[in-house]
XYZ file of C-alpha atoms in Angstrom:
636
model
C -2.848 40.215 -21.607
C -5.545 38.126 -20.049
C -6.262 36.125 -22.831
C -2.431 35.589 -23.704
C -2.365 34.125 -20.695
C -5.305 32.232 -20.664
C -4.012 30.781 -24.039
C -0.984 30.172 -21.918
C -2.963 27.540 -19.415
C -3.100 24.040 -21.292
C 0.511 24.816 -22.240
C 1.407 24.724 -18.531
C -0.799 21.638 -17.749
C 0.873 19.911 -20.724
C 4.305 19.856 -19.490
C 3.494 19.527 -15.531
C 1.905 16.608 -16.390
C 5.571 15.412 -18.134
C 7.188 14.988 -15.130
C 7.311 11.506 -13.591
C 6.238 9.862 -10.224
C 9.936 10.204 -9.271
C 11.445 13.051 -10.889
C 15.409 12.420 -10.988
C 16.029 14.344 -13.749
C 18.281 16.895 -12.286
C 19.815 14.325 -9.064
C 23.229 14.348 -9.484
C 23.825 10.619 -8.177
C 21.211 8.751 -10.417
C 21.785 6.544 -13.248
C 18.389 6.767 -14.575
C 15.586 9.331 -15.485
C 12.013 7.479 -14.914
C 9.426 8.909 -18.179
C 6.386 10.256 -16.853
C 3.028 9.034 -16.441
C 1.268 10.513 -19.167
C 4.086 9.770 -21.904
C 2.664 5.786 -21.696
C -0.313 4.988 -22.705
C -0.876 1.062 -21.676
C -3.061 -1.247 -23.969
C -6.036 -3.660 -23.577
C -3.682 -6.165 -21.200
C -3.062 -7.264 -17.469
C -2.737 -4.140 -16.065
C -4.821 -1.976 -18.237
C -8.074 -3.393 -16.786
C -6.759 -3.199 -13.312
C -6.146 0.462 -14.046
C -9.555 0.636 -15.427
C -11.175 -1.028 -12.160
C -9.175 1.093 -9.857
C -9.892 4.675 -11.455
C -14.112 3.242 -12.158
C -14.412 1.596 -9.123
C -11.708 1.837 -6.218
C -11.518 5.535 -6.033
C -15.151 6.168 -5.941
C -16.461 3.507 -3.605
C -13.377 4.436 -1.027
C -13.856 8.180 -1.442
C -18.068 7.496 -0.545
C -16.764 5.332 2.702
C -13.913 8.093 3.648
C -17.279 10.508 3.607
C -19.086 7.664 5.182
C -16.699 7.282 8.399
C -15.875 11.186 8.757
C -12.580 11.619 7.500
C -13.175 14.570 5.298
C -15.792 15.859 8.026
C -12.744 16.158 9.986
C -11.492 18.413 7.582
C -14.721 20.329 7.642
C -15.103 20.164 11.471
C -12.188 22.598 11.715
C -12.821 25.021 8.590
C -16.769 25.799 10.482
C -17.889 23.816 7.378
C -19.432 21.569 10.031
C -20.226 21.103 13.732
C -19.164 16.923 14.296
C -16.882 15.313 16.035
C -13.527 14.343 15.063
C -13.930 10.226 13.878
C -11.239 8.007 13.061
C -7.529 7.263 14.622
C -5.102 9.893 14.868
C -3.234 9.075 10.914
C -6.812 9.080 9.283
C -5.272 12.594 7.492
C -2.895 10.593 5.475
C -5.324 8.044 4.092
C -7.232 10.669 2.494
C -4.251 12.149 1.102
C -3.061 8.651 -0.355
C -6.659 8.987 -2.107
C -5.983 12.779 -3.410
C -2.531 11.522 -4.639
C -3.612 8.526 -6.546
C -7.031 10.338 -8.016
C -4.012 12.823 -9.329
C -1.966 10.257 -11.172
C -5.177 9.393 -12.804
C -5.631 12.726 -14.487
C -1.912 12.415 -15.112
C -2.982 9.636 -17.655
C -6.216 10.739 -18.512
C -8.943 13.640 -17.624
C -11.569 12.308 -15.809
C -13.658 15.380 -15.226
C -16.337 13.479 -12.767
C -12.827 12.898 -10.390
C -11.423 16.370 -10.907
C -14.269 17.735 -9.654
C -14.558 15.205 -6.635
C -10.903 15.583 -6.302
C -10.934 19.536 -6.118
C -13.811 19.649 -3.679
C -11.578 17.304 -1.232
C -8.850 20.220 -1.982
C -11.090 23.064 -0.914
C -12.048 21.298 2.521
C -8.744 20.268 3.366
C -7.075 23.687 2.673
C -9.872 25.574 4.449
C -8.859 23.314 7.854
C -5.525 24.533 7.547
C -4.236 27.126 10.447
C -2.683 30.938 9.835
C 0.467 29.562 11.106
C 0.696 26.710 8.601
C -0.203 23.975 10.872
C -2.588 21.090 9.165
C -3.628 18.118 11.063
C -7.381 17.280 12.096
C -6.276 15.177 15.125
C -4.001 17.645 17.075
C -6.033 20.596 16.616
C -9.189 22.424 18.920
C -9.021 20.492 22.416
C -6.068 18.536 21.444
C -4.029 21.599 20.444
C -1.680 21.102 23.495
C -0.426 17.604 22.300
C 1.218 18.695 19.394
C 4.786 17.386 18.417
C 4.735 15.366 22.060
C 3.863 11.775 21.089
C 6.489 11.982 18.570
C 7.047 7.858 18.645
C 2.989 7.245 17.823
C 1.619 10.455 16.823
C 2.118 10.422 13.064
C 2.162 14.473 12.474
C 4.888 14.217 10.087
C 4.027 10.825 8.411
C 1.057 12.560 7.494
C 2.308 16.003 6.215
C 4.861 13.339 3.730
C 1.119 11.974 2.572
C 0.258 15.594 2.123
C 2.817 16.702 0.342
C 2.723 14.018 -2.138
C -0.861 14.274 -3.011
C 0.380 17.866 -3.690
C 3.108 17.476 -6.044
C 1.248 15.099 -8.010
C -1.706 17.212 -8.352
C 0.311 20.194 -9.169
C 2.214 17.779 -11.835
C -1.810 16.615 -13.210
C -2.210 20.254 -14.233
C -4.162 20.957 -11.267
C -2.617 24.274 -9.762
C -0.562 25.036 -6.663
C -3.451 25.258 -3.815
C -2.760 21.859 -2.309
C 0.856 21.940 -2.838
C 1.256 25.416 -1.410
C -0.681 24.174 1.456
C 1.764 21.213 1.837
C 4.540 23.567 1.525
C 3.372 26.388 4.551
C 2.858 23.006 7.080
C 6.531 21.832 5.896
C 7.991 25.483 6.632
C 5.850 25.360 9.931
C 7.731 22.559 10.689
C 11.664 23.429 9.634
C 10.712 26.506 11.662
C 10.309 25.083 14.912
C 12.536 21.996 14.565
C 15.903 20.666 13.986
C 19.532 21.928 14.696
C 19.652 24.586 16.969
C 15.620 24.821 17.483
C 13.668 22.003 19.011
C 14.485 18.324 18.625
C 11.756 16.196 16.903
C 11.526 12.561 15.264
C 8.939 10.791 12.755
C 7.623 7.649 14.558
C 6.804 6.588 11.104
C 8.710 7.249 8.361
C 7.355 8.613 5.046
C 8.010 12.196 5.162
C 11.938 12.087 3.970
C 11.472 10.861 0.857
C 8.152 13.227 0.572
C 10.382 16.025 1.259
C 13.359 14.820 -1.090
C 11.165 14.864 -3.881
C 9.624 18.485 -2.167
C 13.144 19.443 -2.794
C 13.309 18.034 -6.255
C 10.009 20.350 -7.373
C 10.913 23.894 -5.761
C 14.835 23.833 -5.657
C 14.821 24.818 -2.032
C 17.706 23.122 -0.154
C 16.099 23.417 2.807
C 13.673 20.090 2.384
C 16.587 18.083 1.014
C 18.789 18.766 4.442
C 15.504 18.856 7.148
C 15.343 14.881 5.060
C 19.054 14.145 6.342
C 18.392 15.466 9.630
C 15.054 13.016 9.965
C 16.996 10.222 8.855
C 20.239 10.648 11.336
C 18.385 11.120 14.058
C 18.921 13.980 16.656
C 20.688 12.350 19.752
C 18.785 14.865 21.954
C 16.140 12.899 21.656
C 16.723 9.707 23.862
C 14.566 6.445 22.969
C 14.635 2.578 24.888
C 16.717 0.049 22.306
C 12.831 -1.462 21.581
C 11.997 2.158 20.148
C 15.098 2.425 18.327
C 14.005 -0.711 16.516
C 10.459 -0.937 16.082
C 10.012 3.040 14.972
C 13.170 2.595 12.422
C 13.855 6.092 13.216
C 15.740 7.997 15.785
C 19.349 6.500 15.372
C 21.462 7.366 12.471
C 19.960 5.441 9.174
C 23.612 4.756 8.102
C 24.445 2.670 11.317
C 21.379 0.048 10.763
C 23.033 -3.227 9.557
C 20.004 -5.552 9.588
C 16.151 -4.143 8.955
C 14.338 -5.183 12.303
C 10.803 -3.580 13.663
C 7.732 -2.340 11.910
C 8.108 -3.261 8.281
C 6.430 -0.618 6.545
C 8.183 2.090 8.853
C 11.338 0.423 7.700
C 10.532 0.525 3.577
C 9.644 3.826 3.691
C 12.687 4.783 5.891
C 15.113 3.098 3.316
C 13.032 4.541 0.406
C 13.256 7.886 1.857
C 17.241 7.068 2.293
C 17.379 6.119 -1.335
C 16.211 9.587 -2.664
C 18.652 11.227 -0.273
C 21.481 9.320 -1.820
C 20.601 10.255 -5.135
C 20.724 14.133 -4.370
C 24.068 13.813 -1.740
C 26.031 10.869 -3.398
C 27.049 9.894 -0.095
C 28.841 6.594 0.296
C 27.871 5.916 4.176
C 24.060 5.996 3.029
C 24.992 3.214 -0.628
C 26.718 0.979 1.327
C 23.918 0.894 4.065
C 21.299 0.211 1.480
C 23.176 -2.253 0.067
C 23.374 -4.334 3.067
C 19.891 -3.959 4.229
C 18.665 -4.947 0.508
C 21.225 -8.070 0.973
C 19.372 -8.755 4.568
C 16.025 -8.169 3.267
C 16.127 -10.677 -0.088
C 18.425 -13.415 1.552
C 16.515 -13.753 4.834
C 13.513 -11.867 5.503
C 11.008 -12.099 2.431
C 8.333 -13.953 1.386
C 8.524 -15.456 -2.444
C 5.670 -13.012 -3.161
C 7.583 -10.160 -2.345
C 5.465 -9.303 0.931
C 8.017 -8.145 3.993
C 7.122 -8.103 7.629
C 6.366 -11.838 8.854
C 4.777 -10.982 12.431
C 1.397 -10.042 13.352
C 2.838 -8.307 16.663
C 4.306 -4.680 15.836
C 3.274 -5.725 12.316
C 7.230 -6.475 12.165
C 10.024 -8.582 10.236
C 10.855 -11.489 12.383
C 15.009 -12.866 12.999
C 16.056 -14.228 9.817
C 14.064 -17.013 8.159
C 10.918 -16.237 10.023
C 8.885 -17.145 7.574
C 5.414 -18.336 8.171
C 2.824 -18.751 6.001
C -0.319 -19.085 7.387
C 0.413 -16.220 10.165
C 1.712 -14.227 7.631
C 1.550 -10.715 8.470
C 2.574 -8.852 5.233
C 1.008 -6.300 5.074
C 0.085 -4.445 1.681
C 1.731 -1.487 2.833
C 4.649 -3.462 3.229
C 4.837 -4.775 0.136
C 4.533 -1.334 -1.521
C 7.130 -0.038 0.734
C 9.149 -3.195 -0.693
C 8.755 -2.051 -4.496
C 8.991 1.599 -4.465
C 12.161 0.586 -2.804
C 13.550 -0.998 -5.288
C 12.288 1.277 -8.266
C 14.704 3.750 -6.062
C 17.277 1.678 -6.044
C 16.677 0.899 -10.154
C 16.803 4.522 -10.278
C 19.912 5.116 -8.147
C 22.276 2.248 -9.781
C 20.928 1.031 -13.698
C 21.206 -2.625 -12.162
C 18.597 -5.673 -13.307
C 18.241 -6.871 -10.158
C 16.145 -3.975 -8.340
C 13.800 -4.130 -11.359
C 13.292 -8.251 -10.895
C 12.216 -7.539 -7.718
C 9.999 -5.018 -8.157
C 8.297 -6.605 -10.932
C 7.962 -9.968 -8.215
C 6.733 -7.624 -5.629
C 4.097 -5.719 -8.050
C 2.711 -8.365 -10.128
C 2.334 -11.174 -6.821
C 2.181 -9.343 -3.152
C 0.969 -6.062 -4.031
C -1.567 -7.251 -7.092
C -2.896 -9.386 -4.281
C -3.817 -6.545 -1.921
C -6.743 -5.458 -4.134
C -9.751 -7.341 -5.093
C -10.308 -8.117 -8.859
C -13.466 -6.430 -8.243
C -11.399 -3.180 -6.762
C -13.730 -2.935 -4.159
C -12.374 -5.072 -1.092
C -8.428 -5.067 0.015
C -6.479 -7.325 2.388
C -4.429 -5.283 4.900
C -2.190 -8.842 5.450
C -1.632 -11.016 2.453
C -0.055 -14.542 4.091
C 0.695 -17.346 1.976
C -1.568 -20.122 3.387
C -5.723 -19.943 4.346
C -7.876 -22.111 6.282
C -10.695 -20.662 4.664
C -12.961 -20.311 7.271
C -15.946 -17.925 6.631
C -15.617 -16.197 9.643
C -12.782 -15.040 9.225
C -12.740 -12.997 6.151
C -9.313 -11.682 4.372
C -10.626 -8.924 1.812
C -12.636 -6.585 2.899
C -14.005 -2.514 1.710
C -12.885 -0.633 4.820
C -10.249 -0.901 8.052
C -10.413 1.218 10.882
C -6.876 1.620 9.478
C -7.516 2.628 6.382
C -3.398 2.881 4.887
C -3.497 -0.311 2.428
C -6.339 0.864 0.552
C -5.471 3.961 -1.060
C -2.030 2.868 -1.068
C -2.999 0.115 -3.453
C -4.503 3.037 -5.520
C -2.227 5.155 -5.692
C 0.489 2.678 -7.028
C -2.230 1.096 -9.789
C -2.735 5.107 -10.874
C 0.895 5.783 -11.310
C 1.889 2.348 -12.918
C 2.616 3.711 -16.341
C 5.502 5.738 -14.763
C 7.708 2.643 -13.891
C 7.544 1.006 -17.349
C 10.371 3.415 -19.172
C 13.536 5.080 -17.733
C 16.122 7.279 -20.127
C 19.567 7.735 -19.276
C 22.213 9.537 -21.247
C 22.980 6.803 -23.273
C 19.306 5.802 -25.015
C 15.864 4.517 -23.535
C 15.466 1.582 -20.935
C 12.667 -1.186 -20.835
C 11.505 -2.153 -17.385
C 8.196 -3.720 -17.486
C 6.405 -5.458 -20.031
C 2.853 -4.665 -21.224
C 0.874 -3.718 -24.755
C 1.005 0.010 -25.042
C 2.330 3.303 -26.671
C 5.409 5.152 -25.750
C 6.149 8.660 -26.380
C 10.337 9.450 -26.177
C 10.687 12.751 -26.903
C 10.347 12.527 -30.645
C 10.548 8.825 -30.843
C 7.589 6.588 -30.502
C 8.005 2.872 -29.070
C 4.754 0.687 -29.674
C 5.108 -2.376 -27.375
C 3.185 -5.416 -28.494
C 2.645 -8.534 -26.054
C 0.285 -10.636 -24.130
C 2.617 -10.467 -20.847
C 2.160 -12.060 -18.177
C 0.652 -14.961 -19.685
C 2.990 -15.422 -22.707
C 6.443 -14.326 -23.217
C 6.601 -12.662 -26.621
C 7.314 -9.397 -26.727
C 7.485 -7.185 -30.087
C 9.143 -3.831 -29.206
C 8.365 -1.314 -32.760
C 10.868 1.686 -32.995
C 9.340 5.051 -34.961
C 11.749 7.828 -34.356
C 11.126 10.556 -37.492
C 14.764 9.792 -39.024
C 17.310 8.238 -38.235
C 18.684 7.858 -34.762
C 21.605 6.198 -32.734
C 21.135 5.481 -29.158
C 21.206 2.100 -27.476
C 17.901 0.246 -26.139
C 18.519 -1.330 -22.951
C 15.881 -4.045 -22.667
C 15.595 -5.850 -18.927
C 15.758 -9.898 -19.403
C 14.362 -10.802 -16.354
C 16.121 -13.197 -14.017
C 13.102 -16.387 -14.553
C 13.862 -16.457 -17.518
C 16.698 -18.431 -18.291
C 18.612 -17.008 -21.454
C 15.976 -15.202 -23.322
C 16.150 -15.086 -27.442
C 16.682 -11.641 -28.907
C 15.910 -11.095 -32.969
C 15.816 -7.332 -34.522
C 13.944 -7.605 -37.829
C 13.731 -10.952 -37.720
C 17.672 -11.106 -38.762
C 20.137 -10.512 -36.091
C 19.728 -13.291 -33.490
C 21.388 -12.335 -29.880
C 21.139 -14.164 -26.460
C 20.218 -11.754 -23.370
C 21.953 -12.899 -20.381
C 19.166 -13.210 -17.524
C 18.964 -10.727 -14.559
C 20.417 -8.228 -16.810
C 19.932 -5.925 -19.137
C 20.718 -6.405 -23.127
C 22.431 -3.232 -24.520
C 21.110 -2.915 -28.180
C 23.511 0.447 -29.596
C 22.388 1.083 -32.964
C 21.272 3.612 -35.691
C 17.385 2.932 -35.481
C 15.420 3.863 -38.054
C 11.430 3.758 -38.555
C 9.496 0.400 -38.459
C 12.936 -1.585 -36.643
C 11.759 -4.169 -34.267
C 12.940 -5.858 -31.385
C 11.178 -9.544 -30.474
C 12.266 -10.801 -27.177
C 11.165 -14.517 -26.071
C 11.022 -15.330 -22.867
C 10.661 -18.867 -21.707
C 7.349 -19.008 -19.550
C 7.883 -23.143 -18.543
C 6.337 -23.099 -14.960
C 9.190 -23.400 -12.166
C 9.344 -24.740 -8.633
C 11.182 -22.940 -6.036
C 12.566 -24.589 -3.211
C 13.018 -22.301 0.226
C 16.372 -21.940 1.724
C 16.540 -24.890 3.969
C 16.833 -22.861 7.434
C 13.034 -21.527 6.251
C 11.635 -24.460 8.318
C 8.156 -24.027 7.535
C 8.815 -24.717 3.911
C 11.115 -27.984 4.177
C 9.860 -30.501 2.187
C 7.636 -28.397 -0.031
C 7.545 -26.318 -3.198
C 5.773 -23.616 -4.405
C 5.558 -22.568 -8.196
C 6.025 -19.949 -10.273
C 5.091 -19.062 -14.062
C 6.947 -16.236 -15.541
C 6.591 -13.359 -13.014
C 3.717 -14.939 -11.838
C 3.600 -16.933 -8.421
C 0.548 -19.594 -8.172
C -1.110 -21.329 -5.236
C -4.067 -23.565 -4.967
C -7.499 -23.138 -3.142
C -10.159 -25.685 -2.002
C -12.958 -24.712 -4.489
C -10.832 -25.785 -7.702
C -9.463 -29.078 -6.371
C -12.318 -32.109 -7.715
C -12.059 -35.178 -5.548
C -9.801 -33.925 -2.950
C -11.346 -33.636 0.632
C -8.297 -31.153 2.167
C -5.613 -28.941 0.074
C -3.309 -29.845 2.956
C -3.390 -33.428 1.881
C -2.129 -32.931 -1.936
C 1.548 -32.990 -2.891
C 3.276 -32.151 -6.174
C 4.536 -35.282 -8.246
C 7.928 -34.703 -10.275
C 9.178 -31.707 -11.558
C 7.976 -29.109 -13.474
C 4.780 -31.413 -14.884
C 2.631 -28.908 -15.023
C -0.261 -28.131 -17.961
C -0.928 -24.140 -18.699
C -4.379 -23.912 -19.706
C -5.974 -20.506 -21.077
C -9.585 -19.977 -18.817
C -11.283 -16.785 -20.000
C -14.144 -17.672 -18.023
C -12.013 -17.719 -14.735
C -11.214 -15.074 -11.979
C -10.927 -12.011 -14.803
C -9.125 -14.301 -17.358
C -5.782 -16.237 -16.275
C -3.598 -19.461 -17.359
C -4.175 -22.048 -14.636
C -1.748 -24.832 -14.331
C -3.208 -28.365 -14.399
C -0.948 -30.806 -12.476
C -1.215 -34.409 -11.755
C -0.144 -34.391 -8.107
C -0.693 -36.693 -5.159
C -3.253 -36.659 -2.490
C -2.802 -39.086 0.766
C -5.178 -41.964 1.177
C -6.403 -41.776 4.896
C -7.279 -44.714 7.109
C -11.089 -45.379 7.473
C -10.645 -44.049 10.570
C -9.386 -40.150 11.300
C -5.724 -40.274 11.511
C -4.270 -40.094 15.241
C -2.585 -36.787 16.266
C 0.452 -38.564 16.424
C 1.558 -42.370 15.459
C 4.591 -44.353 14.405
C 6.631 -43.141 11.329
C 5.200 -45.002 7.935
C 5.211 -43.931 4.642
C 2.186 -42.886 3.702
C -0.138 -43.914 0.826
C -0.923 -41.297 -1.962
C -3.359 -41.774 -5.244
C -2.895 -39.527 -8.045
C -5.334 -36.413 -7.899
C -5.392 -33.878 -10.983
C -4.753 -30.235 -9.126
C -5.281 -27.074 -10.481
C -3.061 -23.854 -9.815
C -4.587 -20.314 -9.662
C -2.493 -17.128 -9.941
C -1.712 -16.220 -6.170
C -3.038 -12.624 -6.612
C -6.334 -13.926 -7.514
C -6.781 -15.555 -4.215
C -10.150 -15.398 -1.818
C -11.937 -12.971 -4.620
C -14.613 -15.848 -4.487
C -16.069 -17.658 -1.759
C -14.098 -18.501 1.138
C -11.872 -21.512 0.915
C -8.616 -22.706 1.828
C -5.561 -21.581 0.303
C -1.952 -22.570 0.124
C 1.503 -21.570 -1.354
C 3.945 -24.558 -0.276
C 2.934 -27.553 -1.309
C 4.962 -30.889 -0.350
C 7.085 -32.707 -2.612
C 6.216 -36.586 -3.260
């Protein structure tokens, strides 16, 4: 019997690790199914080697300074393990979980046995911290035992247990057992316990924990999580909070009566991310039509062209509508991540083109920018202009608030799980990258050099014959993309849609898709005041800015301007920032006086020379010496 069930073991790892990062396969109110992690295996391409950095490199070096700076001694501190004080601000709980959870979509892809092992010794601290009664959280525990539950606004208890939880499920879904989960699981029934209707009242400050406890609900079946979610995000009017609270916390008023997003950014993502996944399991209209108009408020007034969200520094909040600047910029990683897991919700929830643009602008510019090529350093804001100075340095290996780091992990370790969705109808394309699919007994080999071309060979192998449509994404850039399927049939895909290929496929049929990758300036709405007057420019999915150190002859970056439209050169440099296509542009550059122009003087028009600039990818910014950096260029 024991060896029957031994035999039974890698069977059960197998098909945990086939579930997804998102599972809707059973929510009644979503269009699509997302594939899981391990069904993709991603080729030598763009986001292969970023994968490769982050699982060699970024999980390592961040676990050795989480060690370094006592957040898993806090862990220990409580279990006897050892006698230190507690380190760290009161939420340093949930950046080791972010770690846990993105070292476990990294053994969803691959076994790593050097990380398991680092990864289950984390496990076996952090469950030996935890309480008979269920209760898990370093900060409020020993002499701070009688604070529990009363900074609710600040005090991040439950924005931590969300962190938890989701390390849990997607260790439990890497094959790795039930012990973190289960510990997840006893703090979440410590909580439903205690609070909500008829027991005590109680908030999240910081949303995070509804859509942890959606997908909570997803993985055990127990209705429970899925209602304690609605509760969080209607808000129990027992609790009574100043109109400031109300805004910056995103939380505490009923989620269906926001009409604008306002406050804390991040807090604000998660909280309509966490809405999203209740919609999917409740259908209910009040919570679509919300989302809808806070998407329409976020894209039309409130984000930056690289997908970052959250324009002010104070409260780390959005700003009134077309509070854009760049150099201030706040947007923060975080933010940004909050932005596309959004929108791969909303992909999920409605089948529609236009959440996957977005997330594809958001991953490949704001949040590729948050990590160093080098995957050691991170920026916790990512703004759109620099001064370069080299005191003031934007990437660096460790914040007192540690969130953006192993956020930016976790997403990098689960990226093969947004590529592919299935709905009942056939297979859907999202993203674009060299690799191997598995579909059930179909195989789809993808064949491109995405981002920096835009061909892409899609190769169907199911075993026989097989009808079911292909829905492949043409993404809004593009312009009207050209479809052939075996070099024959010539269609047109429509941009910001998807094309609907229905057919009997058969082995060795293949889809080309041709994107047009001319480079493309954008122009800001006009009421973005910062930006009147200039340009910034974009190359595929790709968003581009220029910094000091590649400009020859040109004594500022805030002097150049762009010359003409779309006159710009691509030009392949292996031997540049990891291997990119700069654009080469002959711009403008103003001639200044022999003597330093005055602060202010009589309107002229002032002289320009030509000035050959060169364009760098913007998510390769500062990963070399410090410079200055800008976005928005003016328009000669």
């Amino acid at each position: 019997m024991v060896t029957w069930k031994l035999c039974l073991l890698p069977l059960l790892a197998f098909v945990l690790a086939a579930q997804p990062v998102v599972d809707t396969t059973r929510s009644p109110h979503a269009a699509l199914r997302p594939l899981p992690i391990r069904s993709v295996r991603l080729a030598d391409g763009f986001w292969s080697k970023r994968m490769r950095v982050n699982a060699e490199k970024s999980l390592p070096s961040l676990l050795a300074l989480l060690e370094q700076h006592g957040v898993v001694d806090n862990f220990r501190r409580l279990s006897g393990r050892k006698n230190v004080p507690r380190r760290g601000p009161l939420y340093t709980d949930s950046d080791l979980y972010k770690w846990m959870e993105a070292a476990a979509f990294v053994l969803q892809s691959e076994d790593r046995a050097d990380l398991r092992k680092a990864l289950e010794k984390v496990i076996d601290d952090v469950v030996a911290a935890q309480e008979p009664d269920g209760y898990l959280n370093t900060y409020y525990a020993a002499e701070r035992k009688q604070e529990r539950h009363t900074n609710m606004r600040h005090g991040h208890e439950l924005y931590c247990l969300g962190h938890l939880l989701q390390a849990g499920i997607a260790y439990h879904r890497a094959g790795g057992g039930r012990k973190l989960l289960d510990a997840g699981i006893r703090m979440a029934d410590y909580v439903l316990e205690r609070f909500g209707p008829g027991k005590r009242p109680i908030l999240e400050g910081h949303p995070e924990i509804e859509l942890a406890l959606v997908e909570l609900y997803r993985t055990t079946g127990s209705r429970k999580y899925l209602d304690f979610a609605g509760y969080l995000l209607q808000g129990d009017p027992r609790i009574e909070l100043a109109p400031r609270d109300l805004s910056y916390l995103f939380t505490g008023k009923p989620f269906t009566s926001r009409t604008h997003l306002e406050g804390h950014a991040v807090r604000a993502m998660y909280a309509a991310s966490g809405a999203t996944d209740y919609y999917m399991e409740t259908g209910d209209p009040a919570y679509r039509k919300t989302l809808e108009t806070l998407w329409r408020d976020l894209t039309q007034t409130k984000m930056y062209i690289s997908g970052g969200v959250g324009s002010r520094a104070s409260g780390e909040a959005f700003g009134a509508p077309y509070e854009l600047p760049n150099e201030t910029a706040y947007a923060e990683s975080c933010g940004a991540i909050g932005n596309m897991i959004w929108n791969w919700r909303m992909l999920l929830a409605t089948g529609e083109a236009r959440f996957a643009d977005l997330l594809e602008q958001v991953l490949y510019n704001a949040v590729n920018a948050g990590m160093s090529l080098s995957g050691t350093t991170y920026c916790y804001r990512t703004p759109l202009a620099l001064r370069g100075d080299r005191e003031s340095t934007i990437r660096n290996p460790w914040y007192e608030t540690t969130c953006c780091p192993p956020n930016l992990q976790r997403i990098l370790a689960s990226l093969p799980g947004y590529f592919y969705s299935e709905s009942a109808e056939g297979l859907w394309v999202h993203l674009y990258h060299s690799g191997r699919l598995q579909w059930n007994d179909t195989v789809v080999t993808q064949t491109t050099g995405y981002p920096w071309d835009g061909d892409v060979e899609l190769r169907i192998e199911p075993p026989d014959r097989k009808e079911f449509t292909l829905f492949v994404r043409i993404p809004a850039w593009a312009g009207p993309a050209k479809v052939e399927i075996n070099k024959e049939r010539a269609l047109e895909g429509a941009p910001g849609r998807y094309l609907a290929i229905r057919r009997v496929w058969k082995k060795g049929d293949r889809v080309r898709l041709t994107f047009d990758m001319t480079p493309r300036m954008m122009m800001a709405n006009p009421r973005v005041r910062e930006n009147a007057g200039k340009a910034a420019v974009m190359r595929g999915p790709l968003l581009y800015c220029i910094e000091g150190l590649d400009q020859q002859g040109v004594d500022s970056i805030y002097d150049v301007t762009l010359v003409g439209l779309n006159r710009f050169r691509p030009e392949r440099r292996a031997d540049l920032l990891g291997g990119v296509v700069v654009l080469k542009h002959l711009g403008g550059m103003f001639v200044r006086s022999t003597a330093a122009d005055p602060l202010y003087q009589p309107w002229i028009k002032r002289s320009t020379r030509r000035a050959e600039l060169t364009l760098i990818p913007y998510y390769t910014f500062a990963n070399r010496e410090p410079t200055a950096m800008q976005v928005w260029i003016p328009v000669e």
